[in-house]
XYZ file of C-alpha atoms in Angstrom:
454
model
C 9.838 -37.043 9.888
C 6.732 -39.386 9.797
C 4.933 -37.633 12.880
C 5.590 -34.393 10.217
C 3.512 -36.205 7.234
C 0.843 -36.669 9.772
C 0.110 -33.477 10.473
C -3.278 -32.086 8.886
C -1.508 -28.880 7.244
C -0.602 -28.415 3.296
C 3.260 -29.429 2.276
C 4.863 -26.050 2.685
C 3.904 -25.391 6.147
C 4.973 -28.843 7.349
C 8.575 -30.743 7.541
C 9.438 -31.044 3.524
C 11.558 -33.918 3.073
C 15.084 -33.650 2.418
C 15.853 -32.344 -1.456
C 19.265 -31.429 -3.386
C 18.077 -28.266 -4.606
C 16.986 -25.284 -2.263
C 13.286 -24.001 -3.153
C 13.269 -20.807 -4.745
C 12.415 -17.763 -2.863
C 10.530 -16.251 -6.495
C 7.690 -18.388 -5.995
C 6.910 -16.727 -2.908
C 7.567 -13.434 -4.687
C 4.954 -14.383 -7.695
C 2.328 -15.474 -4.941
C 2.439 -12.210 -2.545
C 3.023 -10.213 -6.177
C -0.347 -11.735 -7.389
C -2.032 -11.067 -4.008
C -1.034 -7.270 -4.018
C -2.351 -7.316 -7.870
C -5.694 -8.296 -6.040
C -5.129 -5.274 -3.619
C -4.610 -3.099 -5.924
C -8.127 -3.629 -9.162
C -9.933 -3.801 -5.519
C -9.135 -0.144 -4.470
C -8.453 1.650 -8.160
C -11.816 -0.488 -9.256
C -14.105 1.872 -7.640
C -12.626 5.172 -9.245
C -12.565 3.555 -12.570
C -16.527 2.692 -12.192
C -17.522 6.154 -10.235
C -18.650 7.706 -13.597
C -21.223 5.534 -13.932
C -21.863 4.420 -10.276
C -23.182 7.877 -9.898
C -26.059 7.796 -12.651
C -27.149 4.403 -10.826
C -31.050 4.165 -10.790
C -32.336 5.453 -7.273
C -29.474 5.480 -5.633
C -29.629 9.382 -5.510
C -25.757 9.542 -5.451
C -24.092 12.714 -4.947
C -20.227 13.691 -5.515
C -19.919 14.121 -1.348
C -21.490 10.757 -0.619
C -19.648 9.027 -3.277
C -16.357 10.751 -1.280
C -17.511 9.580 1.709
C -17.809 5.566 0.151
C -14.529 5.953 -1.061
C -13.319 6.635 2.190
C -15.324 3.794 3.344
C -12.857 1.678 1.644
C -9.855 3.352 3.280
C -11.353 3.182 6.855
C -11.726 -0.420 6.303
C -7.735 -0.596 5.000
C -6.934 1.194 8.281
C -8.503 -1.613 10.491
C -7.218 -4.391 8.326
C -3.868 -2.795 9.202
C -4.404 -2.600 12.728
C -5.507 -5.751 12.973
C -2.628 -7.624 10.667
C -0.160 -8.043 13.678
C -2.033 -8.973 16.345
C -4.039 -11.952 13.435
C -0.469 -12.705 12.593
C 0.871 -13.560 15.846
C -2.054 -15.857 16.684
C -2.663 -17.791 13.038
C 0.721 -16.963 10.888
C 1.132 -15.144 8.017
C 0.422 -17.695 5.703
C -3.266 -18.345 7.051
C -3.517 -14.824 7.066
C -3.030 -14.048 3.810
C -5.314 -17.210 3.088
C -7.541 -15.994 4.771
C -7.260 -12.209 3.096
C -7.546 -13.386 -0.166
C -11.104 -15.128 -0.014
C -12.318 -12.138 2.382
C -11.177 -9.806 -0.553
C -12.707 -11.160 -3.399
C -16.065 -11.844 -0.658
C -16.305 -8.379 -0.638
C -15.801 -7.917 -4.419
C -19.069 -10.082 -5.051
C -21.067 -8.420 -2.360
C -20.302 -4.968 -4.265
C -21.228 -6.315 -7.440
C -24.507 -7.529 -5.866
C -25.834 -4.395 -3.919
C -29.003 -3.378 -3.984
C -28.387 0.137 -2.403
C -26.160 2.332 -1.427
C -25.932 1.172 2.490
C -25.009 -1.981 1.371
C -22.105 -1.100 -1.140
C -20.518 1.137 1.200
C -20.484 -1.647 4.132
C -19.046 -4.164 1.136
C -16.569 -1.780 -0.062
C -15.426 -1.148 3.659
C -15.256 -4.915 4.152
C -12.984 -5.312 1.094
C -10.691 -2.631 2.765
C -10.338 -4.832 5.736
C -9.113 -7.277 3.647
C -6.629 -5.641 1.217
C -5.243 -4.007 4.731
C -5.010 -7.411 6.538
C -2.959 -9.287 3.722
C -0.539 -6.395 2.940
C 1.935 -6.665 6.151
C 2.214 -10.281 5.348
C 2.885 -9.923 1.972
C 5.669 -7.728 2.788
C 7.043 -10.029 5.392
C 7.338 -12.664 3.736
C 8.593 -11.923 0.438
C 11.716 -9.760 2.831
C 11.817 -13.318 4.675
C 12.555 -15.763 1.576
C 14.324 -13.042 -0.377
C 17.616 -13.747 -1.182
C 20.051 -11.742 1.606
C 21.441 -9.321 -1.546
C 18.033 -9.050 -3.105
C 15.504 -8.268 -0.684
C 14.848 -4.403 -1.269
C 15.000 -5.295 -5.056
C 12.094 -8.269 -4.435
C 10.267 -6.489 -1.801
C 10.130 -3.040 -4.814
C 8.985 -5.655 -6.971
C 6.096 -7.518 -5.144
C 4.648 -3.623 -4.639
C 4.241 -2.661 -7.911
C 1.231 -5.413 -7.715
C -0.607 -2.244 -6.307
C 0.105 -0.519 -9.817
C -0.322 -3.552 -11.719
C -3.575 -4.194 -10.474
C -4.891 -0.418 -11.155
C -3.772 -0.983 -14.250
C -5.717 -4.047 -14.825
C -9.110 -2.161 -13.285
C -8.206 0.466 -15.634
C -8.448 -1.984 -18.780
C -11.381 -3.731 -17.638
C -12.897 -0.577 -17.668
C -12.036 0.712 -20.837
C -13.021 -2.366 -22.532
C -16.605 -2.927 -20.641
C -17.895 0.232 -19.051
C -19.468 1.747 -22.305
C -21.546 -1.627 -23.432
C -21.758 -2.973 -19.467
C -22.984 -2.307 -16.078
C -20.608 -0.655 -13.542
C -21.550 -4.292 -11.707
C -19.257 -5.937 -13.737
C -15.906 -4.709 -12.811
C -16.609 -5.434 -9.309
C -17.978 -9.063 -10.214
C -14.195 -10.096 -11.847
C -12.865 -8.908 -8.510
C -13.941 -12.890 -7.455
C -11.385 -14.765 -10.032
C -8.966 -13.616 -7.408
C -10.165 -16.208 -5.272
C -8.648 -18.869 -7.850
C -5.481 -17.999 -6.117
C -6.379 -19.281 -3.104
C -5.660 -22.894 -3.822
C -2.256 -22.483 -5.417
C -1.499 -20.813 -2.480
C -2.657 -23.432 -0.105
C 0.179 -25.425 -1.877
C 2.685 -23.723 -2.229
C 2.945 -20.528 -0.131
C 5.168 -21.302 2.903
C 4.500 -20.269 6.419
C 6.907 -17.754 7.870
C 10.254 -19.515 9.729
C 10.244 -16.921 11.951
C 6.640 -17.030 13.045
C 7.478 -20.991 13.241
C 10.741 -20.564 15.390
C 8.734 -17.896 17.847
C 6.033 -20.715 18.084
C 8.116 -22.889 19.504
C 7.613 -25.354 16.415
C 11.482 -25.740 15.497
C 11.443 -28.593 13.783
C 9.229 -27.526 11.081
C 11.168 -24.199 11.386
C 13.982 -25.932 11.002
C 12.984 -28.023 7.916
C 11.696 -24.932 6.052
C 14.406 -23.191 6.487
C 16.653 -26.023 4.953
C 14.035 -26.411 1.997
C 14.765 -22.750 1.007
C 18.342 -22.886 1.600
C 18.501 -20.705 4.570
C 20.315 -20.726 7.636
C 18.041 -21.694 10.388
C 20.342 -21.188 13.441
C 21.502 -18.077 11.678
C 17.626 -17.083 12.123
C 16.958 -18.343 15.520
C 20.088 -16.177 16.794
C 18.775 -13.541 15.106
C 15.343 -13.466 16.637
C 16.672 -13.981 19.775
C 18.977 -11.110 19.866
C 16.440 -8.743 18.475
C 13.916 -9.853 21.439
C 16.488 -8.811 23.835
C 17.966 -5.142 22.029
C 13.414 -4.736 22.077
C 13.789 -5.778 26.184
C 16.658 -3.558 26.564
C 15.833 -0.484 24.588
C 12.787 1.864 25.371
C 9.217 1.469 24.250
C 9.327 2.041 20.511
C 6.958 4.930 20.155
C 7.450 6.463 23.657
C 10.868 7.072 22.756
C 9.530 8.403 19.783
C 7.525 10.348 21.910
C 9.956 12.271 23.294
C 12.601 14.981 22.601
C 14.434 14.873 20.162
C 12.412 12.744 18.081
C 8.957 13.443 18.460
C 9.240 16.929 15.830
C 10.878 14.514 12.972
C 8.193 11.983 13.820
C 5.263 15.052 13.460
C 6.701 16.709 10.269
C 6.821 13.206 8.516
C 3.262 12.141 10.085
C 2.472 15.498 7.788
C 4.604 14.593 4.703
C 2.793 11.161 5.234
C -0.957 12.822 5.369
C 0.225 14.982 2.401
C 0.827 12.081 -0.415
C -1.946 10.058 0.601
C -4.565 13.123 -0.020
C -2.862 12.912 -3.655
C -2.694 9.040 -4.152
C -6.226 7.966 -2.693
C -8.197 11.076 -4.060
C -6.589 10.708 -7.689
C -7.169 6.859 -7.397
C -10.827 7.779 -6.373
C -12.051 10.675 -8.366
C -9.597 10.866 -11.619
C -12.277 9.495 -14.089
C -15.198 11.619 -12.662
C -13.335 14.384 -12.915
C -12.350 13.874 -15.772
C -15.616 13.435 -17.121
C -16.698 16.588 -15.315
C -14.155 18.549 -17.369
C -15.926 17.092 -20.224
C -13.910 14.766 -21.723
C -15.565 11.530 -23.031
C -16.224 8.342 -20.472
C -13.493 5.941 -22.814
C -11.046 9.144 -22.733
C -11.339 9.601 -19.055
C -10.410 5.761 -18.544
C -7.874 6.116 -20.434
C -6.570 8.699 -18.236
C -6.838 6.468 -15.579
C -4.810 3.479 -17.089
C -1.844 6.450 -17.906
C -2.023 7.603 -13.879
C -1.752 3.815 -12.963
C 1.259 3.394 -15.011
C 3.048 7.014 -13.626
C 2.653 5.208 -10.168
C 4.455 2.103 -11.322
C 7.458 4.483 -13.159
C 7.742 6.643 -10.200
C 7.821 3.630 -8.053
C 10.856 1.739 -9.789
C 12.709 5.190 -10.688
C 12.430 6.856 -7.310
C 13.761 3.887 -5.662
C 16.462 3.357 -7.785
C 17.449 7.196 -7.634
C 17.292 7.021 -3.893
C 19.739 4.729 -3.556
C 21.968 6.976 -5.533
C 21.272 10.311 -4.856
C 19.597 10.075 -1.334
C 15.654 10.087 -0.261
C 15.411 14.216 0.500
C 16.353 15.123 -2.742
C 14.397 12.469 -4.529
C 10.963 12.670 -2.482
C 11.008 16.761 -3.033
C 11.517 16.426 -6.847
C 8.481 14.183 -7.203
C 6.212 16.245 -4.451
C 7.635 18.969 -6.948
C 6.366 16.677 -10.550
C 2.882 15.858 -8.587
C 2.310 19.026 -7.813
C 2.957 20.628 -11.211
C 1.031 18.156 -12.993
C -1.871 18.649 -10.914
C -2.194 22.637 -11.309
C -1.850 21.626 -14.833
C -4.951 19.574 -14.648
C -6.825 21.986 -13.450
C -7.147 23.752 -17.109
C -8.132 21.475 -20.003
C -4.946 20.578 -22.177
C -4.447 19.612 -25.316
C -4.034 15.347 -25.428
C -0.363 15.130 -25.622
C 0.507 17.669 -22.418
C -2.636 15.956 -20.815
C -1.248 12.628 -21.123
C 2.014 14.106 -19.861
C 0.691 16.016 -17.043
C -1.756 12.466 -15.917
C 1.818 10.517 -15.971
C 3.487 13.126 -14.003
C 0.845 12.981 -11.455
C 0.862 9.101 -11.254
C 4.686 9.612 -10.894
C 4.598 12.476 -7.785
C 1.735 10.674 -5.991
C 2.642 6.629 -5.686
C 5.955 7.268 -6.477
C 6.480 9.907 -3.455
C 4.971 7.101 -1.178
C 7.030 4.579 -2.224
C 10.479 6.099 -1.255
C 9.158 7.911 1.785
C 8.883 5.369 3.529
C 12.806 4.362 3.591
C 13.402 8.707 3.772
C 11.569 7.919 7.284
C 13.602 4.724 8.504
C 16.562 6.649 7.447
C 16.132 9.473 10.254
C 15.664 7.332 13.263
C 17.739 5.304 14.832
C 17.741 0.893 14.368
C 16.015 0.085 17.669
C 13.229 2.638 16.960
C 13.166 2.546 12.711
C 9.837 -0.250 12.715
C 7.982 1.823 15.650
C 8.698 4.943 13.521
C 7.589 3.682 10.006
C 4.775 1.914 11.575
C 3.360 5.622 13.183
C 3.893 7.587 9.898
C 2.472 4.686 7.848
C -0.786 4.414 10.194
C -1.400 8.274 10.478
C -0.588 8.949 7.264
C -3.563 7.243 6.026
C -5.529 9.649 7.522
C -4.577 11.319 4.341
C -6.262 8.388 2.610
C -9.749 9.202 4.421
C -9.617 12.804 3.471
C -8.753 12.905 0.313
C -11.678 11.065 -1.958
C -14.383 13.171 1.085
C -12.606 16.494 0.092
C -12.956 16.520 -3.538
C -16.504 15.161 -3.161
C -17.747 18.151 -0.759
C -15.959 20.456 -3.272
C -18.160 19.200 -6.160
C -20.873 19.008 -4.007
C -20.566 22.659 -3.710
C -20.040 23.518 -6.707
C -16.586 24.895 -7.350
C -16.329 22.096 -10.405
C -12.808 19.806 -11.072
C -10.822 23.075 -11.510
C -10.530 23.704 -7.520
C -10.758 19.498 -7.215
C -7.355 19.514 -8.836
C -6.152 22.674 -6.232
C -6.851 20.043 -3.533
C -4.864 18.038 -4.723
C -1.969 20.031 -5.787
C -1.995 21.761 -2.304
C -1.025 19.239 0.076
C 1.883 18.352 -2.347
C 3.106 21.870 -2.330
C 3.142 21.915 1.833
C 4.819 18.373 1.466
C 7.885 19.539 -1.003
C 8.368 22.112 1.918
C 8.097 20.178 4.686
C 11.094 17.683 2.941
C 13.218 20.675 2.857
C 12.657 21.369 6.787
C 14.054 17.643 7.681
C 17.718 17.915 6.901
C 16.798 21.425 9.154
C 14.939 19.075 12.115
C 17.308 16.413 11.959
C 20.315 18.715 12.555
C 18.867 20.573 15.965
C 18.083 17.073 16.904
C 21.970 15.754 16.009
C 22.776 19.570 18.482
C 20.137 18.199 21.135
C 21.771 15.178 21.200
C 25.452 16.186 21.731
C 25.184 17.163 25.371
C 23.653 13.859 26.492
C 26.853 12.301 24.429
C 29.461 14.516 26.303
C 27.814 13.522 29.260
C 28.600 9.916 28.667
């Protein structure tokens, strides 16, 4: 215990000293909920301030190259995902996330701050790294100090940080876009970095990450400090290193018959929701605008799609668990879609407001239960692999949505057809959910023979 409190590293990540009362797994919660706030003003921010990002004095910005920014951002999410695991296995998921939230809010002041349009593009794809790299830890290790009962209810609830904080972009907007410079939105993206510090206190490192570093007395001690049961953990870990030795290679199984169809269609399904979520996030104002409502009414609009994201989050998760995924993820490709054809006339305020919130609800809300629609169709050894895959080429989604409704302004065809684009890829994804319970039974027949076999 004294060779612990001589160790160079903040109180949570070292031995704690003995204590009657377990730690409480919320303030982990609160910390990766605020972090995922940042995540989220950082990548709604630059759709709120695209109205007025595209009058900026000689930048010469057109509706394609302001796309192609946006996507920028995304590309940079992509690598931050990529490179999450391998960071995480070599400096923890603590340090990571340290480490993500001063990066983020770096690349927040280097927006605000650029003098052209080479340079915001490389700052907004340097933010993306960052939002992408903190994410996966986030995740992990609110699941990790969850209570065991609670940890799909926590884990729902540290991810609607990603609404909270479009929300909060949204605001900021509202209130200082029409006396301000675009500049300003990006320059509050720093305060983030104020949670750096409380984080450096009081964020704990992952016992897992701890355990697999061969550090088990500090694993140990954490693990006693949060009222969990270490050896419990350390069993754990060590039987799901030897089902991974055992069992095939993740996604070559997945790879293979009778899996690799299930895997495309939801790659698809994936691709499908994030063409709604990231070109909405990216181009609702302008568009907006371009249908030629004022700048303070199309911010508004933005604050309403925020908050459909956050209500299609919580609902479709809590439906899901009652009703099934299929049925849940078709009925809000089914809302997105509708609301978006519905955009593409202009509406009186009341059905616009309607039709925004319905569109907030089918995009983030669709991607929110997806996810667990996937896990649900593959078997245990294989369920990470096959998230991970339609997670990671889904986003592809993300890179062509904001560049599609850009080259279609850019052309000329107006919001009308913008909205099309959107309303599209929804349309294919409602039925492509109707062809899995098809998929998954010829797979269940492909299977059978292999079983008699046995």
């Amino acid at each position: 215990m004294q060779h612990a409190r001589t160790l160079p590293i903040p109180p949570e990540d070292s031995v704690p000293r003995p204590q009657s009362r377990p730690r409480s797994g919320f303030t982990v919660l609160i910390l990766c909920f605020l972090t995922i706030v940042a995540d989220g003003y950082d990548m709604v921010v630059y759709g709120a301030a695209l109205p007025k990002i595209l009058h900026e004095p000689g930048w010469h910005l057109t509706p394609g190259t302001a796309g192609l920014i946006g996507t920028w951002t995304l590309g940079g999410l992509m690598v931050g995902f990529v490179t999450a695991g391998p960071l995480t296995d070599r400096i923890g998921r603590r340090k990571l996330m340290l480490v993500g939230v001063v990066w983020i809010s770096a690349g927040s002041l280097l927006s605000a701050l650029a003098m052209n349009v080479e340079v915001f593009g490389f700052a907004r794809f340097l933010t993306g790294v960052g939002i992408g790299s903190v994410v996966p830890s986030a995740v992990a290790l609110t699941m990790e100090y969850a209570p065991r009962n609670r940890r799909l209810l926590y884990n729902g609830a540290m991810l609607t940080g990603f609404s909270v904080g479009g929300v909060l972009a949204s605001l900021a907007a509202i209130w200082l876009l029409p006396h301000h410079d675009w500049r300003v939105l990006f320059g509050l993206g720093i305060v983030f970095v104020l949670l750096m510090p409380i984080m450096y206190f009081r964020l704990p490192e992952s016992v897992d990450y701890l355990d697999a570093r061969g550090r088990e007395t500090e694993a140990r001690a954490l693990a006693e400090a949060y009222g969990r049961d270490y050896d419990a953990i350390a069993a754990s870990a060590a039987s799901n290193r030897r089902e991974s030795a055992s069992s095939p290679q993740g996604v070559r199984r997945l790879l293979a018959r009778p899996w690799l169809l299930p895997l495309i269609v939801f790659v698809v399904i994936s691709v499908c929701v994030n063409v709604v979520v990231y070109g909405l996030n990216t181009w609702a104002p302008a568009l907006m605008r371009e249908q030629g409502y004022a700048l303070g009414s199309a911010l508004t609009f933005m604050l309403v799609l925020q908050a459909g994201g956050a209500i299609g989050s919580v609902a479709g998760s809590y439906l899901a668990d009652r009703v099934g995924c299929a049925r849940v993820v078709m009925v809000l490709f089914v809302v997105g879609a509708a609301s978006l054809l519905a955009l593409s006339n202009k509406l009186d305020t009341g059905w616009l407001m309607l039709a925004i919130l319905g569109a907030g609800i089918g995009g983030t809300g669709t991607n929110s239960v997806l996810y667990g629609y996937v896990a649900s169709n593959f078997p245990v050894a294989n369920r990470g692999s096959a998230v991970g895959v339609v997670m990671g080429l889904g986003r592809i989604g993300a890179l062509v949505g904001p560049a599609m409704a850009g080259w279609i302004l850019d052309a000329g065809f107006g919001a009308r057809w913008s909205f099309y684009s959107f309303a599209i890829p929804a349309i294919v994804g409602a039925v492509l959910v109707t062809l899995v319970p098809v998929i998954t039974a010829s797979r269940r027949v492909a299977e059978e023979p292999a079983l008699t076999t046995a």
